[in-house]
PDB file of C-alpha atoms in Angstrom:
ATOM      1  CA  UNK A   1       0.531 -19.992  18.582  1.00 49.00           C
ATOM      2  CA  UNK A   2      -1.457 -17.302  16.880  1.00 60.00           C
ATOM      3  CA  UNK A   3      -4.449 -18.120  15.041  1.00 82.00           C
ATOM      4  CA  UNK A   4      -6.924 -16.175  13.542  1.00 94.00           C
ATOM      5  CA  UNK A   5      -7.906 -14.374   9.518  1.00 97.00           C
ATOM      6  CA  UNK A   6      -7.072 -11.361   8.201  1.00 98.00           C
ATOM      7  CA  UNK A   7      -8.780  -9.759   5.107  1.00 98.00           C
ATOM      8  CA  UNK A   8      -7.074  -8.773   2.452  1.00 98.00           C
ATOM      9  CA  UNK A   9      -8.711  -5.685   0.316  1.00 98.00           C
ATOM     10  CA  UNK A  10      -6.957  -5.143  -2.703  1.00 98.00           C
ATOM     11  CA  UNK A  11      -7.822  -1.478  -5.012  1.00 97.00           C
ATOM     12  CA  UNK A  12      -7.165  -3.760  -8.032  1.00 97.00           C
ATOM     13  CA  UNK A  13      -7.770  -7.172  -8.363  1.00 97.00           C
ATOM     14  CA  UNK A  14      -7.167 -10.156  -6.422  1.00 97.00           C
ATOM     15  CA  UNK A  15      -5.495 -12.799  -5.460  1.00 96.00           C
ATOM     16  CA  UNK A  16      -2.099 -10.585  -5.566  1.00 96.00           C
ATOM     17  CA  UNK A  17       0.185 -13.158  -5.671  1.00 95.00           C
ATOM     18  CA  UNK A  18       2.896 -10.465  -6.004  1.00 95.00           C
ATOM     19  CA  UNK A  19       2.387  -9.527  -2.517  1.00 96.00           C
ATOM     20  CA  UNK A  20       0.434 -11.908   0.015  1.00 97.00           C
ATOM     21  CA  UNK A  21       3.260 -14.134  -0.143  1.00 97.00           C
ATOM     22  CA  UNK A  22       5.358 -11.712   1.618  1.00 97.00           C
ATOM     23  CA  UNK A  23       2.120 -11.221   3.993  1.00 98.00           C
ATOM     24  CA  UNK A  24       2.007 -14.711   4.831  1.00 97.00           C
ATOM     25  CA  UNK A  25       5.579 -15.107   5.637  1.00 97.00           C
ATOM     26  CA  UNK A  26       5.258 -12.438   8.258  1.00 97.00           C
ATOM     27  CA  UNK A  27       1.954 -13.106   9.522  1.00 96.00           C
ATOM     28  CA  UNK A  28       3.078 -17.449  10.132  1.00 95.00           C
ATOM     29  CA  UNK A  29       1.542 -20.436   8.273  1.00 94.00           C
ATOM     30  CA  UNK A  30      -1.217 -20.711  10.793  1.00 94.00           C
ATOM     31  CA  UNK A  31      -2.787 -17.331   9.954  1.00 96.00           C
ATOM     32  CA  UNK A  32      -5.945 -17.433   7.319  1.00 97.00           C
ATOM     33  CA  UNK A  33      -5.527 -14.809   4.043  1.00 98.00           C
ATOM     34  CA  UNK A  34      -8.862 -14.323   2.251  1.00 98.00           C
ATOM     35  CA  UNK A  35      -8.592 -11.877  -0.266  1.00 98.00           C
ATOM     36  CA  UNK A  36     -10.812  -9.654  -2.177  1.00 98.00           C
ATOM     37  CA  UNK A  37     -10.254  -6.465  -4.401  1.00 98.00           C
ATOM     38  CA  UNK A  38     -12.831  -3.619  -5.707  1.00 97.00           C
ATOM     39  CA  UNK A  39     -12.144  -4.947  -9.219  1.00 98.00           C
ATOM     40  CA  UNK A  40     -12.982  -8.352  -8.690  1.00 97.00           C
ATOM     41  CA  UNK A  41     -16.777  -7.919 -10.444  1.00 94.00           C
ATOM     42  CA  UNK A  42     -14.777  -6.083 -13.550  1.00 95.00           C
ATOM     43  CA  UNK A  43     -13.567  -7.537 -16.546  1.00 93.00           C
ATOM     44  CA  UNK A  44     -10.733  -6.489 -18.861  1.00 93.00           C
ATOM     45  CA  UNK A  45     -13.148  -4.285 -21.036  1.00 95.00           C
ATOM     46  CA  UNK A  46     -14.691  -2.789 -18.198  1.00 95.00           C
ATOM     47  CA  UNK A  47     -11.697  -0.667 -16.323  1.00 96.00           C
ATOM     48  CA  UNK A  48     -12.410   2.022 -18.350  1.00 96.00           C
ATOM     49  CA  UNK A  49     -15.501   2.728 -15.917  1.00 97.00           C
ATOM     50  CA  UNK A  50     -12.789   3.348 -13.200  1.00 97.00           C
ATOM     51  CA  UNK A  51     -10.604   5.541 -15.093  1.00 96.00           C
ATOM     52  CA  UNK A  52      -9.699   8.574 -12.956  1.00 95.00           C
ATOM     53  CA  UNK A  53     -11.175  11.799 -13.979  1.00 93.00           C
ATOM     54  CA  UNK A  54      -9.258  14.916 -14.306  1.00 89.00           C
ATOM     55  CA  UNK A  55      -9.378  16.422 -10.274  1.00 89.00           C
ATOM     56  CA  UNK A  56      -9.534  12.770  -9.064  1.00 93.00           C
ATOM     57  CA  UNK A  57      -7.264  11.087  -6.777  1.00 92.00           C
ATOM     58  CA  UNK A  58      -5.222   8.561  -9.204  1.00 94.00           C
ATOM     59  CA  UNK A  59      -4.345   5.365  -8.233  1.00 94.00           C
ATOM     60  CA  UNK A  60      -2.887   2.289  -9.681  1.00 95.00           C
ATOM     61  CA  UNK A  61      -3.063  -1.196  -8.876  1.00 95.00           C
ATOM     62  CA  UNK A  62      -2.310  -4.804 -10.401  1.00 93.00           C
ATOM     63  CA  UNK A  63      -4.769  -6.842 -12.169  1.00 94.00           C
ATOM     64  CA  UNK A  64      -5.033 -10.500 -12.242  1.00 92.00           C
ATOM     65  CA  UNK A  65      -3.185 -10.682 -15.982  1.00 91.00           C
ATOM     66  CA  UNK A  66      -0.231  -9.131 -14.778  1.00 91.00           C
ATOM     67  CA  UNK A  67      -0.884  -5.914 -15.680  1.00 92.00           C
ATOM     68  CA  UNK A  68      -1.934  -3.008 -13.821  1.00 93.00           C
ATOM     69  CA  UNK A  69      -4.842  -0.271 -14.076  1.00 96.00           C
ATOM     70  CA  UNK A  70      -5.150   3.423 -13.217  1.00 95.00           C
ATOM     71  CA  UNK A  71      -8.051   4.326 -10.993  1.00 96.00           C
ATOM     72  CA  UNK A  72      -9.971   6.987  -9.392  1.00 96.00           C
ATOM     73  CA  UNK A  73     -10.836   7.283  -6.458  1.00 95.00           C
ATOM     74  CA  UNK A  74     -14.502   8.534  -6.216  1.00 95.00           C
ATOM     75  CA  UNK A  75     -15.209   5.011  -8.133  1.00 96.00           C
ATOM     76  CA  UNK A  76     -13.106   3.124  -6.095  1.00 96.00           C
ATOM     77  CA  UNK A  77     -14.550   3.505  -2.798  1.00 97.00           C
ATOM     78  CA  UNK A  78     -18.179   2.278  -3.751  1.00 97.00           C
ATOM     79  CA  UNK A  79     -16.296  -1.057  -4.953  1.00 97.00           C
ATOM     80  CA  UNK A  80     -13.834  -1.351  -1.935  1.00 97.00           C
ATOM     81  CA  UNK A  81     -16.974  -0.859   0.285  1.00 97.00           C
ATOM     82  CA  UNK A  82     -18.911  -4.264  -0.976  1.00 97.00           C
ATOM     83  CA  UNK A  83     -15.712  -6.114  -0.801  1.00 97.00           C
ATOM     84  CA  UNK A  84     -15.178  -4.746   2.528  1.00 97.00           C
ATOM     85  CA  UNK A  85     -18.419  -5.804   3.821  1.00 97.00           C
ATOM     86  CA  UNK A  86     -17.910  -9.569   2.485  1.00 96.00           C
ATOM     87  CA  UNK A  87     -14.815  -9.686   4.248  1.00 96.00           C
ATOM     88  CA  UNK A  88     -16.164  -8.355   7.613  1.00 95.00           C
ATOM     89  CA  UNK A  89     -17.949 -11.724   7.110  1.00 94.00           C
ATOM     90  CA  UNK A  90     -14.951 -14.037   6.722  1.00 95.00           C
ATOM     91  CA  UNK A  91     -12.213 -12.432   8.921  1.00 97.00           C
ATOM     92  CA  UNK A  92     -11.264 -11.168  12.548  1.00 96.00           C
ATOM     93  CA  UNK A  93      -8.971  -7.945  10.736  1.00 97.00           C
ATOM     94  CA  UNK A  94      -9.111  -6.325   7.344  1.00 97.00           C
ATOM     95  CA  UNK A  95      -5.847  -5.169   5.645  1.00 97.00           C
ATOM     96  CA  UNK A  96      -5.899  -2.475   3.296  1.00 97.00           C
ATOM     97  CA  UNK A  97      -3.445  -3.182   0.041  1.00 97.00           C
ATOM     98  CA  UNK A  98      -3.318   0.428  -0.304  1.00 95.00           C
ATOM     99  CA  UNK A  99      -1.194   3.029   1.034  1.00 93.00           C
ATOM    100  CA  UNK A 100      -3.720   5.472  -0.311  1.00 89.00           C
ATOM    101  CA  UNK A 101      -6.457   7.101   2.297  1.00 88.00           C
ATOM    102  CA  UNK A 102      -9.888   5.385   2.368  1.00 92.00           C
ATOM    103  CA  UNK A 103     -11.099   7.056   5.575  1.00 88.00           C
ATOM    104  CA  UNK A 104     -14.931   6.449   4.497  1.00 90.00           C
ATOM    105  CA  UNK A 105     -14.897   3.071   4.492  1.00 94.00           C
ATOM    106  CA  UNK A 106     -17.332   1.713   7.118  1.00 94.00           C
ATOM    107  CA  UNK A 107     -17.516  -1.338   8.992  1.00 94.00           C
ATOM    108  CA  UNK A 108     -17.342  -3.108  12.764  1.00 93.00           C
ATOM    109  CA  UNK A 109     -14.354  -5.376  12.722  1.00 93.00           C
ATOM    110  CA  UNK A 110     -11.041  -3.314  12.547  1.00 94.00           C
ATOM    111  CA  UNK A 111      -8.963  -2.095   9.000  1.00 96.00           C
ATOM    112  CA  UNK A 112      -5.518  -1.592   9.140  1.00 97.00           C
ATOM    113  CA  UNK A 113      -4.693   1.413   7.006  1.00 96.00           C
ATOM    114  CA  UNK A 114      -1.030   1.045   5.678  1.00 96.00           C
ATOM    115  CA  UNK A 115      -0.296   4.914   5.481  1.00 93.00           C
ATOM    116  CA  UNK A 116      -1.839   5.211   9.092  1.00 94.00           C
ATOM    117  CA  UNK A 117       0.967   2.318  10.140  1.00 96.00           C
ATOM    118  CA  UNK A 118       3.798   4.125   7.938  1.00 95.00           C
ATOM    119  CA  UNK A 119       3.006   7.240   9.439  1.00 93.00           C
ATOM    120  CA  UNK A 120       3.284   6.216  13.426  1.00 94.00           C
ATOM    121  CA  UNK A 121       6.522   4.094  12.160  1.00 95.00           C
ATOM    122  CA  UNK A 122       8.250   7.320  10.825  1.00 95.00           C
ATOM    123  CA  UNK A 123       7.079   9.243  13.761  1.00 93.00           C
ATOM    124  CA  UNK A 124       9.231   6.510  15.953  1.00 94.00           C
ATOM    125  CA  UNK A 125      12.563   6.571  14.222  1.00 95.00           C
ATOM    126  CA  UNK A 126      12.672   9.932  12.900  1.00 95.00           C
ATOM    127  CA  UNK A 127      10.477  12.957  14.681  1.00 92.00           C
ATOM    128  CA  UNK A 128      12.223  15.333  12.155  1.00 95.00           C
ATOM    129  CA  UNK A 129      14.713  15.283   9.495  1.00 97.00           C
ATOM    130  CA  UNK A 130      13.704  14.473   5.494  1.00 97.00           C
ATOM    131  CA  UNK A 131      12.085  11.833   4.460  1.00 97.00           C
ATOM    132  CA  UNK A 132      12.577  10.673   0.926  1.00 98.00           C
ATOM    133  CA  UNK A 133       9.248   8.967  -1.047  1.00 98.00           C
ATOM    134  CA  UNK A 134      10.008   6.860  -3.737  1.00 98.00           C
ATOM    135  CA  UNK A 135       6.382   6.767  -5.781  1.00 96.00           C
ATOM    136  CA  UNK A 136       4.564   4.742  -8.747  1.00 95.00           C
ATOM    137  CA  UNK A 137       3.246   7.894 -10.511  1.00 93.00           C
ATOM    138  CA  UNK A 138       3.799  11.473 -10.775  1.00 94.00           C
ATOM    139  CA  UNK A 139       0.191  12.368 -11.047  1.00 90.00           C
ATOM    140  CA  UNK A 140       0.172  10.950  -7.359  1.00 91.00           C
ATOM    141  CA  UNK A 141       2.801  13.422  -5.921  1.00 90.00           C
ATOM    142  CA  UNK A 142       0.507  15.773  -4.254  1.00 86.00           C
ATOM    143  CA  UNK A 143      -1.957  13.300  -2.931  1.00 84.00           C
ATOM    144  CA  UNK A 144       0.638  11.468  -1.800  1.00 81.00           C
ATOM    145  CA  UNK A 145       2.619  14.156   0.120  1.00 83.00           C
ATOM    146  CA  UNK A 146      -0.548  15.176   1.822  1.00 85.00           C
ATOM    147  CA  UNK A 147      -0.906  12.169   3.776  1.00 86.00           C
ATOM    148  CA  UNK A 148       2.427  12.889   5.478  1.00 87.00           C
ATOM    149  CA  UNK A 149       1.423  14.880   8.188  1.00 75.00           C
ATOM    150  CA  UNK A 150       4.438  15.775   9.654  1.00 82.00           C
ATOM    151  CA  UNK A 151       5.291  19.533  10.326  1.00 86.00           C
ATOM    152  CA  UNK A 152       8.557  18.583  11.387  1.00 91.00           C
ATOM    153  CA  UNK A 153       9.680  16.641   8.246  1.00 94.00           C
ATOM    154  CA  UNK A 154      10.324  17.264   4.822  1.00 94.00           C
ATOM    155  CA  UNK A 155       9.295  15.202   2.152  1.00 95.00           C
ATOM    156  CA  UNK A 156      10.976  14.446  -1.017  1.00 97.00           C
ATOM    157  CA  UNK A 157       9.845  12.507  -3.974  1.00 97.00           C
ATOM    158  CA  UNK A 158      11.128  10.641  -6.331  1.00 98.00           C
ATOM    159  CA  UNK A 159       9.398   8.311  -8.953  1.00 97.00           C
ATOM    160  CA  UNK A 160       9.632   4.725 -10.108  1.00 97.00           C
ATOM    161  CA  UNK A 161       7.083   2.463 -10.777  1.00 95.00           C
ATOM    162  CA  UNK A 162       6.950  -1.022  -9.134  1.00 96.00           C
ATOM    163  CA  UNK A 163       4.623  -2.447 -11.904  1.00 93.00           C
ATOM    164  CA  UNK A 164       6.986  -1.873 -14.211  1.00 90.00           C
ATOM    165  CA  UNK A 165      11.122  -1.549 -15.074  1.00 92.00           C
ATOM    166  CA  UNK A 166      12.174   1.573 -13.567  1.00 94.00           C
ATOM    167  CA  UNK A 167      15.190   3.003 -11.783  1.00 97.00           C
ATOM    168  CA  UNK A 168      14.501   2.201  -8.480  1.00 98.00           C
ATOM    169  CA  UNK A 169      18.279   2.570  -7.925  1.00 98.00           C
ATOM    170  CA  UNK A 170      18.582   6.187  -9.656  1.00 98.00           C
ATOM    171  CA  UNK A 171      15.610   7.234  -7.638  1.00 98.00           C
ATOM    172  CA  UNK A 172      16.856   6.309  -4.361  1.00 98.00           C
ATOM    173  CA  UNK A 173      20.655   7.906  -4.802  1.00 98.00           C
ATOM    174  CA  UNK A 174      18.529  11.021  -6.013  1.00 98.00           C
ATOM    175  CA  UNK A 175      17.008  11.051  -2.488  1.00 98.00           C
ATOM    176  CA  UNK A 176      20.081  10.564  -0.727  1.00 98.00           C
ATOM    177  CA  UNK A 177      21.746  13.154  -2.638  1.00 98.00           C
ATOM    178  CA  UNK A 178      18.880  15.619  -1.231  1.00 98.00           C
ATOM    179  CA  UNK A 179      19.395  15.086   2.055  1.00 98.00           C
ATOM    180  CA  UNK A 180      16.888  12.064   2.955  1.00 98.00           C
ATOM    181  CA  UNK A 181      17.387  10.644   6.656  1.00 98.00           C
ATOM    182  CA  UNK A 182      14.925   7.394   5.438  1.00 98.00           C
ATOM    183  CA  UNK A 183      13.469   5.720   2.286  1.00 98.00           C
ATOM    184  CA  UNK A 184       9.233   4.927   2.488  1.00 98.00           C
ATOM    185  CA  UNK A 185       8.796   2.952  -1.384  1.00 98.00           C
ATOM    186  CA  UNK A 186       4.981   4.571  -1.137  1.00 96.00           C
ATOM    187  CA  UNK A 187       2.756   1.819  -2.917  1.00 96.00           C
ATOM    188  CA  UNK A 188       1.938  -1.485  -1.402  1.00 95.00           C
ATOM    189  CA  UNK A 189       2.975  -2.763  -4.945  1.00 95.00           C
ATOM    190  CA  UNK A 190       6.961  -2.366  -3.914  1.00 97.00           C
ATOM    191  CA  UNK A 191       8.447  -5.702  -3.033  1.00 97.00           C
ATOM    192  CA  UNK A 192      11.470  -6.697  -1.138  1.00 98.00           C
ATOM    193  CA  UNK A 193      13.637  -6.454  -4.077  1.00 97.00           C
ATOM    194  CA  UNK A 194      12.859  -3.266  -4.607  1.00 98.00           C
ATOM    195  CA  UNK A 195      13.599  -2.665  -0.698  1.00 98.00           C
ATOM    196  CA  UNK A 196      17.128  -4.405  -1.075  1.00 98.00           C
ATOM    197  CA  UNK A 197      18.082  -1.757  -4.130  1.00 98.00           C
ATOM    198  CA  UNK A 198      17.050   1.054  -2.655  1.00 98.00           C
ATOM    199  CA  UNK A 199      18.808   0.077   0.575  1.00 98.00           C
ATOM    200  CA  UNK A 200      22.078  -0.750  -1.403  1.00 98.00           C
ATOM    201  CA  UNK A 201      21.985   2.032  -3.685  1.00 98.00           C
ATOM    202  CA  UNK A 202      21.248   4.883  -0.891  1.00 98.00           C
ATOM    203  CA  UNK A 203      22.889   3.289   2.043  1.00 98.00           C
ATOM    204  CA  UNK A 204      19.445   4.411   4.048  1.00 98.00           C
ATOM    205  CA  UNK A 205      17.357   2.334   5.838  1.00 98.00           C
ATOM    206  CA  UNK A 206      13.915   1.775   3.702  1.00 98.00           C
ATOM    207  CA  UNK A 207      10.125   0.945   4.858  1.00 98.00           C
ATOM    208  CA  UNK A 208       8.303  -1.314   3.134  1.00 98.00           C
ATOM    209  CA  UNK A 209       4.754  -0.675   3.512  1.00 98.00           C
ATOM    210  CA  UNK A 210       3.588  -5.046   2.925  1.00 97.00           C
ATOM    211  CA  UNK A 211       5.943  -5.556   5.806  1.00 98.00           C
ATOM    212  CA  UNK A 212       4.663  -2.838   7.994  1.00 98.00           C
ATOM    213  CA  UNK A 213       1.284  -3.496   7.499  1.00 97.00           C
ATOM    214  CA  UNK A 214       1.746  -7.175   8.091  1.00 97.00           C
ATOM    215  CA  UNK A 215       3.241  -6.424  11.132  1.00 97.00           C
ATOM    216  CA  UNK A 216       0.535  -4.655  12.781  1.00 96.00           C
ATOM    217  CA  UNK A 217      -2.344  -7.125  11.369  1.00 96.00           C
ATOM    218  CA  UNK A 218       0.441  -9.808  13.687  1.00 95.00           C
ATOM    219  CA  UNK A 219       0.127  -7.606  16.578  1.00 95.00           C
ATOM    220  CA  UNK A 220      -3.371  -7.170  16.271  1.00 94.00           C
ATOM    221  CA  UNK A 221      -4.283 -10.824  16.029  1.00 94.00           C
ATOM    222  CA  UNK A 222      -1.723 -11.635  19.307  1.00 91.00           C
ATOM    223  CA  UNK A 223      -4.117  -9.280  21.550  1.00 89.00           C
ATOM    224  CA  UNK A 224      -7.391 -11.465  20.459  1.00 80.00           C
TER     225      UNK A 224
END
């Protein structure tokens, strides 16, 4: 049996109960979740302080009233670094909730970066061919794209929020109808619903970045 804690660094605010349930499923009953987000020390009247500014990277993120809050990312990473360093404290792995890149971030015990994971599990099924995106917000395309560095595959995007209703179903056949070989849903916000109608409306197979990520925090804690 596996034991051990894994930190879970939200860019909004936590708990997310939308997705550590679908963390802890993977990860086994036995396995510790202590989570922590960069707008935990923020109140309602205060995300305007993270708003992004014009040649920022955007982000966006759920908040603990159900909504959800664009950020930037110069002001995020000052936040996600003191929640990062109380979780250092408290667990044997860190989890970013992000499939954004936080490179800076500094710290001794290990971070599992979603997009790093998504990256070596495209690499693995698919060394070239296209490779459709399904993302929150179009102000995120380019920043986005960039992350996929593959020279050998093309990327296509679509958008659809997973914070709120959108045609997750419209923007999947769209990809298909390009050409896509595989589906990423590129925010750690998508769920498995949103997996299951991509999947049935494309006929692709479809990464989900919670699952992924989840994964490797397992395989991580198996080699302690």
């Amino acid at each position: 049996m596996v034991n051990g804690s894994v930190g879970v660094l939200t860019i909004g605010q936590a708990p997310r109960t939308d997705v550590t349930p679908s963390i802890q499923r993977i990860l086994g009953p036995e396995i510790e979740i202590v989570e922590r987000g960069a707008l935990d020390r923020l109140d309602t009247d205060s995300f305007h302080t993270v708003a992004p500014d014009t040649a920022d990277t955007t982000y966006i993120s759920r908040v603990r009233n159900g909504g959800s809050v664009k950020m930037g990312k110069s002001k995020l990473l000052p936040l996600l670094q003191e929640e990062r360093d109380t979780l250092e404290e408290q667990t044997d792995v860190i989890m970013m909730l992000c499939t954004g890149d936080f490179p800076t971030l500094q710290g001794a015990k290990p971070i599992i970066y979603p997009d790093v994971e998504l990256n070596k599990a495209v690499r693995e099924v698919m060394p070239s061919g296209n490779l459709g995106l399904i993302i929150p917000l179009e102000e995120q395309r380019d920043s986005l794209i960039e992350k996929w560095n593959h020279p050998e595959i093309k990327k296509l995007v679509e958008v659809a929020s997973p914070y709120e209703k959108s045609d997750i179903e419209g923007a999947a056949r769209a990809l298909k109808n390009q050409g896509a070989d595989l589906i990423v849903l590129d925010c750690m916000g998508y769920n498995e619903k949103h997996e299951e109608r991509a999947m049935n409306a494309s006929g692709l197979s479809v990464f989900l970045p919670r699952k992924v990520a989840a994964y490797a925090a397992k395989a991580y804690l198996n080699k302690l």
